[in-house]
mmCIF file of C-alpha atoms in Angstrom:
data_model
loop_
_atom_site.group_PDB
_atom_site.id
_atom_site.type_symbol
_atom_site.label_atom_id
_atom_site.label_comp_id
_atom_site.label_asym_id
_atom_site.label_seq_id
_atom_site.Cartn_x
_atom_site.Cartn_y
_atom_site.Cartn_z
ATOM 1 C CA MET L 4 -17.903 21.766 41.396
ATOM 2 C CA VAL L 5 -17.845 24.161 38.598
ATOM 3 C CA LYS L 6 -14.200 23.359 37.985
ATOM 4 C CA SER L 7 -14.625 19.688 38.483
ATOM 5 C CA THR L 8 -17.647 19.644 35.934
ATOM 6 C CA THR L 9 -15.782 21.820 33.418
ATOM 7 C CA LEU L 10 -12.658 19.286 33.448
ATOM 8 C CA GLN L 11 -14.978 16.247 33.269
ATOM 9 C CA ILE L 12 -16.535 17.869 30.196
ATOM 10 C CA PHE L 13 -13.142 18.518 28.878
ATOM 11 C CA LEU L 14 -11.632 14.812 29.231
ATOM 12 C CA VAL L 15 -15.089 13.648 27.608
ATOM 13 C CA VAL L 16 -14.371 15.713 24.544
ATOM 14 C CA ALA L 17 -10.818 14.793 24.343
ATOM 15 C CA ILE L 18 -11.457 11.094 24.682
ATOM 16 C CA VAL L 19 -14.296 11.334 21.845
ATOM 17 C CA SER L 20 -11.735 13.416 19.684
ATOM 18 C CA PHE L 21 -9.258 10.886 20.147
ATOM 19 C CA PHE L 22 -11.234 7.800 19.271
ATOM 20 C CA GLY L 23 -12.585 9.836 16.281
ATOM 21 C CA LEU L 24 -9.206 10.845 15.014
ATOM 22 C CA LEU L 25 -8.297 6.993 15.443
ATOM 23 C CA VAL L 26 -11.334 5.795 13.453
ATOM 24 C CA ILE L 27 -10.391 8.241 10.723
ATOM 25 C CA HIS L 28 -6.823 7.185 10.519
ATOM 26 C CA ARG L 29 -7.639 3.726 10.394
ATOM 27 C CA SER L 30 -10.098 4.405 7.617
ATOM 28 C CA LEU L 31 -7.449 6.131 5.720
ATOM 29 C CA ASN L 32 -5.044 3.379 6.382
ATOM 30 C CA ILE L 33 -7.529 0.581 5.137
ATOM 31 C CA GLY L 34 -7.952 2.631 2.106
ATOM 32 C CA ALA L 35 -4.423 2.709 1.216
ATOM 33 C CA PHE L 36 -3.851 -0.663 1.840
ATOM 34 C CA SER L 37 -6.827 -1.203 -0.264
ATOM 35 C CA LYS L 38 -5.126 0.477 -3.165
ATOM 36 C CA ALA L 39 -1.824 -0.834 -2.584
ATOM 37 C CA GLY L 40 -3.537 -4.199 -2.825
ATOM 38 C CA LYS L 41 -5.037 -3.737 -5.952
ATOM 39 C CA PHE L 42 -1.607 -2.190 -7.374
ATOM 40 C CA ILE L 43 0.275 -5.287 -6.138
ATOM 41 C CA ARG L 44 -2.478 -7.745 -7.614
ATOM 42 C CA LYS L 45 -2.351 -5.973 -11.104
ATOM 43 C CA SER L 46 1.564 -6.143 -10.968
ATOM 44 C CA VAL L 47 1.358 -9.910 -10.044
ATOM 45 C CA LEU L 48 -1.013 -10.355 -12.817
ATOM 46 C CA ALA L 49 1.155 -8.517 -15.108
ATOM 47 C CA ASP L 50 4.153 -10.685 -14.113
ATOM 48 C CA GLN L 51 2.019 -14.110 -14.533
ATOM 49 C CA ALA L 52 1.186 -12.932 -17.989
ATOM 50 C CA GLN L 53 4.727 -12.318 -19.063
ATOM 51 C CA GLU L 54 5.537 -15.779 -17.866
ATOM 52 C CA GLU L 55 2.541 -17.303 -19.313
ATOM 53 C CA GLU L 56 3.746 -15.972 -22.867
ATOM 54 C CA VAL L 57 6.903 -18.039 -22.358
ATOM 55 C CA PRO L 58 6.007 -21.685 -21.534
ATOM 56 C CA ASP L 59 8.570 -24.394 -20.474
ATOM 57 C CA SER L 60 10.952 -25.063 -22.998
ATOM 58 C CA ALA L 61 11.925 -28.265 -24.766
ATOM 59 C CA GLY L 62 15.567 -29.583 -25.926
ATOM 60 C CA VAL L 63 16.628 -30.139 -29.433
ATOM 61 C CA PRO L 64 19.560 -32.124 -30.825
ATOM 62 C CA ASP L 65 22.407 -30.461 -32.688
ATOM 63 C CA ASP L 66 22.544 -30.778 -36.295
ATOM 64 C CA ASP L 67 25.406 -30.845 -38.863
ATOM 65 C CA SER L 68 25.291 -28.077 -41.227
ATOM 66 C CA GLU L 69 27.712 -26.496 -43.779
ATOM 67 C CA SER L 70 26.424 -22.945 -42.871
ATOM 68 C CA ASP L 71 29.015 -20.638 -40.961
ATOM 69 C CA GLU L 72 26.198 -19.725 -38.412
ATOM 70 C CA ASP L 73 26.273 -23.302 -37.034
ATOM 71 C CA SER L 74 29.826 -22.855 -35.156
ATOM 72 C CA GLU L 75 28.059 -19.896 -33.267
ATOM 73 C CA LEU L 76 25.137 -22.393 -32.103
ATOM 74 C CA ASP L 77 24.760 -24.544 -28.923
ATOM 75 C CA GLY L 78 22.513 -27.411 -29.998
ATOM 76 C CA ASP L 79 22.008 -28.672 -26.387
ATOM 77 C CA THR L 80 20.547 -25.505 -25.292
ATOM 78 C CA GLU L 81 16.837 -25.405 -24.222
ATOM 79 C CA PHE L 82 14.294 -23.807 -26.769
ATOM 80 C CA GLU L 83 11.239 -21.895 -25.516
ATOM 81 C CA VAL L 84 7.911 -21.732 -27.132
ATOM 82 C CA GLY L 85 6.072 -18.722 -27.741
ATOM 83 C CA GLY L 86 2.299 -18.069 -26.428
ATOM 84 C CA ASN L 87 -0.362 -15.208 -26.470
ATOM 85 C CA PHE L 88 -1.837 -14.804 -23.234
ATOM 86 C CA ARG L 89 -3.127 -11.413 -22.320
ATOM 87 C CA PRO L 90 -4.404 -10.201 -19.029
ATOM 88 C CA GLY L 91 -7.958 -8.434 -19.006
ATOM 89 C CA SER L 92 -9.256 -5.306 -16.998
ATOM 90 C CA ASP L 93 -12.661 -3.886 -16.162
ATOM 91 C CA ASP L 94 -11.234 -0.592 -16.598
ATOM 92 C CA PRO L 95 -10.931 0.499 -20.368
ATOM 93 C CA ALA L 96 -8.516 3.336 -19.514
ATOM 94 C CA GLU L 97 -6.055 1.158 -17.826
ATOM 95 C CA ASP L 98 -6.236 -1.537 -20.594
ATOM 96 C CA THR L 99 -5.486 0.999 -22.955
ATOM 97 C CA TRP L 100 -2.192 1.957 -20.853
ATOM 98 C CA SER L 101 -1.397 -1.674 -20.195
ATOM 99 C CA ASN L 102 -1.747 -2.760 -23.753
ATOM 100 C CA VAL L 103 1.124 -0.756 -24.759
ATOM 101 C CA ARG L 104 4.352 -2.809 -23.994
ATOM 102 C CA GLN L 105 7.322 -4.742 -25.728
ATOM 103 C CA ARG L 106 5.746 -7.903 -27.277
ATOM 104 C CA LEU L 107 7.893 -10.651 -29.144
ATOM 105 C CA PRO L 108 7.818 -11.016 -32.883
ATOM 106 C CA LYS L 109 4.982 -12.129 -34.728
ATOM 107 C CA ALA L 110 6.863 -11.979 -38.160
ATOM 108 C CA LEU L 111 10.533 -12.373 -39.144
ATOM 109 C CA ILE L 112 12.502 -11.545 -42.265
ATOM 110 C CA ILE L 113 14.849 -14.411 -42.276
ATOM 111 C CA GLY L 114 16.697 -13.860 -45.422
ATOM 112 C CA PHE L 115 18.844 -13.339 -47.887
ATOM 113 C CA SER L 116 21.578 -10.924 -47.346
ATOM 114 C CA LYS L 117 22.444 -8.285 -49.899
ATOM 115 C CA CYS L 118 18.847 -9.031 -51.290
ATOM 116 C CA GLY L 119 17.081 -5.767 -49.822
ATOM 117 C CA THR L 120 16.047 -7.038 -46.478
ATOM 118 C CA THR L 121 16.850 -3.553 -44.803
ATOM 119 C CA ALA L 122 14.929 -1.376 -47.555
ATOM 120 C CA LEU L 123 12.033 -4.074 -47.129
ATOM 121 C CA ARG L 124 11.686 -3.776 -43.226
ATOM 122 C CA THR L 125 12.135 -0.030 -43.635
ATOM 123 C CA PHE L 126 9.226 0.369 -45.963
ATOM 124 C CA LEU L 127 7.277 -1.945 -43.896
ATOM 125 C CA THR L 128 7.282 0.217 -40.926
ATOM 126 C CA LEU L 129 5.259 2.902 -42.749
ATOM 127 C CA HIS L 130 2.314 0.554 -41.725
ATOM 128 C CA PRO L 131 0.694 1.744 -38.528
ATOM 129 C CA ASN L 132 0.110 -1.784 -37.315
ATOM 130 C CA ILE L 133 3.913 -2.688 -38.128
ATOM 131 C CA VAL L 134 6.464 -2.185 -35.428
ATOM 132 C CA SER L 135 10.110 -3.278 -35.844
ATOM 133 C CA PRO L 136 13.423 -2.751 -34.132
ATOM 134 C CA ILE L 137 16.040 -0.824 -36.176
ATOM 135 C CA GLU L 138 18.942 -3.033 -35.888
ATOM 136 C CA GLU L 139 19.452 -6.677 -36.629
ATOM 137 C CA VAL L 140 18.917 -8.415 -33.427
ATOM 138 C CA ARG L 141 20.258 -11.972 -34.304
ATOM 139 C CA TYR L 142 18.897 -13.368 -31.343
ATOM 140 C CA PHE L 143 18.186 -16.958 -32.598
ATOM 141 C CA ASN L 144 21.694 -17.394 -33.889
ATOM 142 C CA PHE L 145 24.258 -14.968 -32.131
ATOM 143 C CA ASN L 146 22.271 -14.055 -28.755
ATOM 144 C CA TYR L 147 20.197 -16.965 -28.145
ATOM 145 C CA THR L 148 21.658 -17.616 -24.595
ATOM 146 C CA LYS L 149 20.565 -14.302 -23.481
ATOM 147 C CA GLY L 150 17.050 -15.738 -23.385
ATOM 148 C CA LEU L 151 13.579 -14.660 -24.424
ATOM 149 C CA ASP L 152 13.314 -11.841 -21.796
ATOM 150 C CA TRP L 153 16.288 -10.236 -23.317
ATOM 151 C CA TYR L 154 14.828 -10.851 -26.736
ATOM 152 C CA ARG L 155 11.438 -9.064 -25.700
ATOM 153 C CA ARG L 156 13.513 -6.043 -24.460
ATOM 154 C CA GLN L 157 14.924 -5.439 -27.910
ATOM 155 C CA MET L 158 11.702 -4.853 -29.452
ATOM 156 C CA PRO L 159 9.560 -1.471 -29.542
ATOM 157 C CA PRO L 160 6.402 -0.956 -27.760
ATOM 158 C CA SER L 161 3.410 -2.071 -29.520
ATOM 159 C CA THR L 162 -0.359 -2.574 -29.059
ATOM 160 C CA GLU L 163 -2.182 -5.974 -29.378
ATOM 161 C CA ASP L 164 -3.519 -4.781 -32.618
ATOM 162 C CA GLN L 165 0.188 -4.240 -34.026
ATOM 163 C CA ILE L 166 2.469 -7.086 -35.366
ATOM 164 C CA THR L 167 6.088 -6.987 -34.396
ATOM 165 C CA LEU L 168 8.687 -7.815 -37.003
ATOM 166 C CA GLU L 169 12.333 -8.698 -36.593
ATOM 167 C CA LYS L 170 14.849 -8.834 -39.619
ATOM 168 C CA THR L 171 17.994 -11.003 -39.470
ATOM 169 C CA PRO L 172 18.852 -12.353 -42.721
ATOM 170 C CA SER L 173 21.280 -14.885 -41.580
ATOM 171 C CA TYR L 174 18.551 -16.795 -39.608
ATOM 172 C CA ILE L 175 17.755 -18.685 -42.986
ATOM 173 C CA MET L 176 21.482 -19.955 -43.150
ATOM 174 C CA SER L 177 21.169 -22.760 -40.351
ATOM 175 C CA PRO L 178 18.810 -25.604 -39.701
ATOM 176 C CA ILE L 179 19.256 -25.045 -36.148
ATOM 177 C CA VAL L 180 18.238 -21.535 -36.041
ATOM 178 C CA LEU L 181 15.136 -22.761 -37.962
ATOM 179 C CA LYS L 182 14.257 -25.080 -35.210
ATOM 180 C CA ARG L 183 14.704 -22.489 -32.726
ATOM 181 C CA ILE L 184 12.230 -20.328 -34.459
ATOM 182 C CA TYR L 185 9.613 -23.005 -34.886
ATOM 183 C CA LEU L 186 9.895 -24.103 -31.044
ATOM 184 C CA PHE L 187 9.703 -20.321 -30.252
ATOM 185 C CA ASP L 188 6.606 -20.004 -32.322
ATOM 186 C CA SER L 189 5.242 -22.759 -34.774
ATOM 187 C CA ARG L 190 2.715 -20.075 -36.185
ATOM 188 C CA VAL L 191 5.104 -17.330 -36.929
ATOM 189 C CA LYS L 192 5.038 -15.590 -40.295
ATOM 190 C CA LEU L 193 8.334 -15.790 -42.298
ATOM 191 C CA ILE L 194 9.408 -13.374 -45.264
ATOM 192 C CA ILE L 195 12.316 -14.390 -47.422
ATOM 193 C CA ILE L 196 13.529 -11.884 -50.186
ATOM 194 C CA ILE L 197 15.611 -13.211 -53.096
ATOM 195 C CA ARG L 198 17.802 -11.331 -55.897
ATOM 196 C CA ASP L 199 19.542 -12.042 -59.277
ATOM 197 C CA PRO L 200 22.280 -14.037 -57.985
ATOM 198 C CA ILE L 201 25.161 -12.292 -60.181
ATOM 199 C CA VAL L 202 23.708 -8.774 -58.761
ATOM 200 C CA ARG L 203 23.724 -10.436 -55.242
ATOM 201 C CA LEU L 204 27.383 -11.389 -55.772
ATOM 202 C CA GLN L 205 28.302 -7.966 -57.316
ATOM 203 C CA SER L 206 26.546 -6.246 -54.264
ATOM 204 C CA GLN L 207 28.497 -8.469 -51.722
ATOM 205 C CA TYR L 208 31.604 -7.533 -53.508
ATOM 206 C CA ALA L 209 30.887 -3.815 -53.050
ATOM 207 C CA HIS L 210 29.825 -4.190 -49.113
ATOM 208 C CA SER L 211 33.128 -6.607 -48.402
ATOM 209 C CA PHE L 212 35.261 -3.679 -49.663
ATOM 210 C CA ARG L 213 33.342 -0.760 -48.963
ATOM 211 C CA ASN L 214 35.921 0.504 -46.501
ATOM 212 C CA VAL L 215 38.909 0.175 -48.814
ATOM 213 C CA PRO L 216 40.424 3.524 -49.540
ATOM 214 C CA GLU L 217 39.851 5.365 -52.696
ATOM 215 C CA GLY L 218 42.850 4.523 -55.237
ATOM 216 C CA ALA L 219 43.825 1.248 -52.993
ATOM 217 C CA ARG L 220 44.101 -1.988 -54.818
ATOM 218 C CA LYS L 221 41.017 -4.375 -54.565
ATOM 219 C CA PRO L 222 40.990 -8.192 -55.465
ATOM 220 C CA ASP L 223 39.690 -9.005 -58.858
ATOM 221 C CA PHE L 224 36.069 -9.666 -58.750
ATOM 222 C CA LYS L 225 36.635 -12.876 -60.914
ATOM 223 C CA ILE L 226 39.125 -14.048 -58.183
ATOM 224 C CA TRP L 227 37.073 -13.015 -55.248
ATOM 225 C CA VAL L 228 34.165 -14.906 -56.438
ATOM 226 C CA LYS L 229 35.930 -18.115 -56.954
ATOM 227 C CA GLY L 230 37.363 -17.794 -53.549
ATOM 228 C CA ASP L 231 39.664 -20.609 -52.330
ATOM 229 C CA SER L 232 38.099 -23.247 -54.416
ATOM 230 C CA SER L 233 36.299 -22.887 -57.997
ATOM 231 C CA GLU L 234 32.774 -22.936 -56.391
ATOM 232 C CA ASN L 235 32.976 -21.726 -53.021
ATOM 233 C CA ARG L 236 31.691 -18.361 -53.006
ATOM 234 C CA ILE L 237 29.333 -18.933 -56.005
ATOM 235 C CA THR L 238 27.562 -21.887 -54.366
ATOM 236 C CA HIS L 239 27.159 -19.943 -51.161
ATOM 237 C CA PHE L 240 25.705 -16.768 -52.366
ATOM 238 C CA VAL L 241 23.432 -18.488 -55.247
ATOM 239 C CA GLY L 242 22.180 -21.656 -53.606
ATOM 240 C CA TYR L 243 18.821 -20.059 -52.543
ATOM 241 C CA THR L 244 17.037 -23.585 -52.906
ATOM 242 C CA LYS L 245 18.898 -25.450 -50.387
ATOM 243 C CA TYR L 246 18.208 -22.788 -47.569
ATOM 244 C CA ILE L 247 14.492 -22.219 -48.565
ATOM 245 C CA ARG L 248 13.818 -26.037 -48.680
ATOM 246 C CA GLN L 249 15.013 -25.965 -45.165
ATOM 247 C CA VAL L 250 12.433 -23.657 -44.156
ATOM 248 C CA TYR L 251 9.842 -25.461 -45.890
ATOM 249 C CA ASP L 252 10.847 -28.533 -44.381
ATOM 250 C CA GLN L 253 10.221 -26.944 -40.727
ATOM 251 C CA PHE L 254 7.278 -24.760 -41.356
ATOM 252 C CA PRO L 255 3.883 -24.829 -43.458
ATOM 253 C CA LYS L 256 4.092 -22.889 -47.078
ATOM 254 C CA ASP L 257 1.256 -20.796 -46.073
ATOM 255 C CA GLN L 258 3.376 -19.048 -43.192
ATOM 256 C CA ILE L 259 6.259 -18.366 -45.902
ATOM 257 C CA LEU L 260 6.358 -15.377 -48.207
ATOM 258 C CA VAL L 261 9.111 -15.532 -51.047
ATOM 259 C CA LEU L 262 9.566 -11.840 -52.625
ATOM 260 C CA ALA L 263 11.972 -10.861 -55.410
ATOM 261 C CA GLU L 264 14.213 -7.582 -54.744
ATOM 262 C CA GLU L 265 13.773 -6.681 -58.244
ATOM 263 C CA ASP L 266 9.776 -6.365 -57.779
ATOM 264 C CA PHE L 267 10.141 -4.690 -54.739
ATOM 265 C CA GLU L 268 12.986 -2.099 -56.476
ATOM 266 C CA GLN L 269 10.824 -1.482 -59.246
ATOM 267 C CA ASN L 270 7.283 -1.444 -57.676
ATOM 268 C CA PRO L 271 7.489 -1.331 -53.846
ATOM 269 C CA LEU L 272 3.770 -0.621 -53.538
ATOM 270 C CA SER L 273 2.677 -3.848 -54.892
ATOM 271 C CA VAL L 274 5.282 -5.722 -52.631
ATOM 272 C CA MET L 275 4.000 -3.905 -49.722
ATOM 273 C CA LYS L 276 0.304 -4.734 -50.412
ATOM 274 C CA GLU L 277 1.323 -8.450 -50.851
ATOM 275 C CA VAL L 278 2.960 -8.111 -47.460
ATOM 276 C CA GLU L 279 0.085 -6.558 -45.894
ATOM 277 C CA GLU L 280 -2.524 -9.300 -47.333
ATOM 278 C CA PHE L 281 0.066 -12.158 -45.967
ATOM 279 C CA LEU L 282 0.277 -10.694 -42.500
ATOM 280 C CA GLY L 283 -3.539 -10.162 -42.591
ATOM 281 C CA LEU L 284 -3.206 -6.443 -42.039
ATOM 282 C CA GLU L 285 -5.664 -3.620 -43.155
ATOM 283 C CA PRO L 286 -4.649 -2.110 -46.367
ATOM 284 C CA ALA L 287 -2.518 1.263 -45.332
ATOM 285 C CA PHE L 288 0.005 1.620 -48.177
ATOM 286 C CA SER L 289 -0.388 4.419 -50.947
ATOM 287 C CA LYS L 290 1.768 5.228 -53.754
ATOM 288 C CA GLU L 291 2.145 8.868 -52.178
ATOM 289 C CA MET L 292 4.371 7.280 -49.365
ATOM 290 C CA PHE L 293 7.291 6.799 -52.064
ATOM 291 C CA TYR L 294 8.942 8.687 -54.748
ATOM 292 C CA PHE L 295 11.645 7.509 -57.256
ATOM 293 C CA ASN L 296 15.011 9.131 -56.696
ATOM 294 C CA LYS L 297 16.869 9.356 -60.039
ATOM 295 C CA GLU L 298 20.060 9.955 -58.673
ATOM 296 C CA LYS L 299 20.133 7.117 -56.441
ATOM 297 C CA GLY L 300 18.113 4.877 -58.802
ATOM 298 C CA PHE L 301 15.543 3.496 -56.111
ATOM 299 C CA TYR L 302 12.500 4.571 -54.427
ATOM 300 C CA CYS L 303 12.792 6.647 -51.351
ATOM 301 C CA PHE L 304 10.503 7.981 -48.675
ATOM 302 C CA ASN L 305 8.208 10.826 -49.687
ATOM 303 C CA ARG L 306 9.334 13.681 -47.314
ATOM 304 C CA GLU L 307 6.105 15.601 -47.815
ATOM 305 C CA HIS L 308 3.858 12.729 -46.671
ATOM 306 C CA GLU L 309 2.419 13.076 -43.427
ATOM 307 C CA PHE L 310 4.104 9.649 -42.208
ATOM 308 C CA PHE L 311 7.394 10.963 -42.681
ATOM 309 C CA PRO L 312 8.122 12.510 -39.368
ATOM 310 C CA THR L 313 7.107 9.003 -37.712
ATOM 311 C CA VAL L 314 9.643 7.433 -40.133
ATOM 312 C CA LEU L 315 12.506 9.454 -38.918
ATOM 313 C CA LYS L 316 12.045 8.049 -35.734
ATOM 314 C CA MET L 317 11.753 4.300 -36.818
ATOM 315 C CA VAL L 318 14.316 3.856 -39.417
ATOM 316 C CA LYS L 319 17.713 5.349 -40.262
ATOM 317 C CA VAL L 320 16.976 7.361 -43.382
ATOM 318 C CA ASN L 321 18.646 10.795 -44.608
ATOM 319 C CA SER L 322 16.016 13.470 -43.554
ATOM 320 C CA ARG L 323 17.049 15.495 -46.456
ATOM 321 C CA THR L 324 16.508 12.820 -49.256
ATOM 322 C CA GLY L 325 14.177 10.330 -47.566
ATOM 323 C CA CYS L 326 16.705 7.637 -48.644
ATOM 324 C CA LEU L 327 18.481 5.025 -46.774
ATOM 325 C CA GLY L 328 21.860 5.513 -45.652
ATOM 326 C CA GLU L 329 24.800 6.057 -48.093
ATOM 327 C CA ASP L 330 25.779 2.198 -47.809
ATOM 328 C CA LYS L 331 22.716 1.645 -50.056
ATOM 329 C CA GLY L 332 23.187 1.655 -53.833
ATOM 330 C CA ARG L 333 26.881 1.126 -53.983
ATOM 331 C CA ASP L 334 28.352 0.789 -57.275
ATOM 332 C CA HIS L 335 28.769 -2.672 -58.557
ATOM 333 C CA PRO L 336 31.977 -3.948 -59.914
ATOM 334 C CA ASP L 337 32.317 -4.841 -63.766
ATOM 335 C CA ILE L 338 32.302 -8.406 -64.980
ATOM 336 C CA ASP L 339 33.906 -9.205 -68.220
ATOM 337 C CA GLU L 340 32.045 -10.880 -70.851
ATOM 338 C CA ASP L 341 33.676 -14.386 -70.794
ATOM 339 C CA PHE L 342 33.219 -14.619 -66.816
ATOM 340 C CA HIS L 343 29.770 -13.470 -67.196
ATOM 341 C CA LYS L 344 28.882 -16.322 -69.483
ATOM 342 C CA GLU L 345 30.475 -18.862 -67.139
ATOM 343 C CA LEU L 346 28.566 -17.503 -64.109
ATOM 344 C CA VAL L 347 25.176 -17.611 -65.964
ATOM 345 C CA GLN L 348 26.021 -21.293 -67.239
ATOM 346 C CA PHE L 349 26.946 -22.584 -63.976
ATOM 347 C CA ILE L 350 23.803 -20.498 -62.104
ATOM 348 C CA ARG L 351 21.118 -21.355 -64.525
ATOM 349 C CA PRO L 352 20.487 -24.799 -63.054
ATOM 350 C CA HIS L 353 20.349 -23.617 -59.657
ATOM 351 C CA ASN L 354 17.751 -21.027 -60.637
ATOM 352 C CA GLU L 355 15.651 -23.580 -62.079
ATOM 353 C CA GLN L 356 15.404 -25.724 -59.337
ATOM 354 C CA LEU L 357 14.715 -22.475 -56.983
ATOM 355 C CA PHE L 358 11.659 -21.859 -59.380
ATOM 356 C CA ARG L 359 10.200 -25.397 -59.204
ATOM 357 C CA LEU L 360 10.583 -25.090 -55.240
ATOM 358 C CA ILE L 361 8.720 -21.819 -54.816
ATOM 359 C CA GLY L 362 6.288 -22.448 -57.458
ATOM 360 C CA LYS L 363 7.043 -19.344 -59.454
ATOM 361 C CA ARG L 364 9.339 -18.103 -62.001
ATOM 362 C CA ILE L 365 11.277 -14.672 -61.740
ATOM 363 C CA VAL L 366 12.638 -12.950 -64.452
ATOM 364 C CA TRP L 367 16.146 -11.997 -63.855
ATOM 365 C CA GLU L 368 18.021 -9.561 -66.068
ATOM 366 C CA ASN L 369 21.294 -11.520 -66.383
ATOM 367 C CA PHE L 370 19.374 -14.877 -67.316
ATOM 368 C CA GLU L 371 16.926 -13.608 -70.022
#
């Protein structure tokens, strides 16, 4: 009888323990599924947010253009429009984490080549609310078929308070590219920088023959400028008006900022402040960020400034001097007096058209 009672008690305890463990196990599973569910829901929301930022595309007909860029474009491809949907969260700490991610640009430096676009982009990255990829992405002309997801992945991580800025100076050369940009985001801010046309020709010449061995013969500057026809290369490199007018035809003027390379070269701080205001950013630039390098002949980053370690992570800069790469500040070819007069006479009317279009006059040394 005692044995039987003991056995009964043992069975009851075992059954109760079994059901107790079952309840605990089930409770733990429910908690795990609940957490997993929350994680999945958040992931879905994040994916939806990504999709919301890229609404359906719209087709754009092909255009005729004299630009070299157009041969790389497919006018029948679809164009995608930008957006600004952002997911919310009840957890502030979680918002801080999810807020940092790769975003599509809100501002573009679209032109012109050999006008200081690299230096401009580089100096702008000193602003804590500007992020920018180091390399030219060339999405809207040469990489357009790769899609907006690919474009987004080329951007550095940013917060909602920051502006992602991309630089590809060849964007301005093609009306098809400008249409693509407009349909991507009709509110995007566009920055254009121009330069004394004769100095730009000299800079392009130096760039074109940068890899010619020392002592090797280079083509005469005059022959190179005239090219195959008497006005071919000149009109291409001095015809700012045609290309800026295309931008004005596509975008409101208050979204376009035209800068002069000479102003940037002589007083970078004033130009940085102008860009700050244009982009609607809080002032952050100061004269202590820059110093004039007499050997190079232009401004460089101040290595003593607290921002400099950050600069090294964002731009290609010489850590010893704070200056841009060796390809900046190359020696320009000399121009004989007669050819210089010929260039000035030909280019001056183009300059006058340009000044009327942009509504301001720029003092260029070659045309004083």
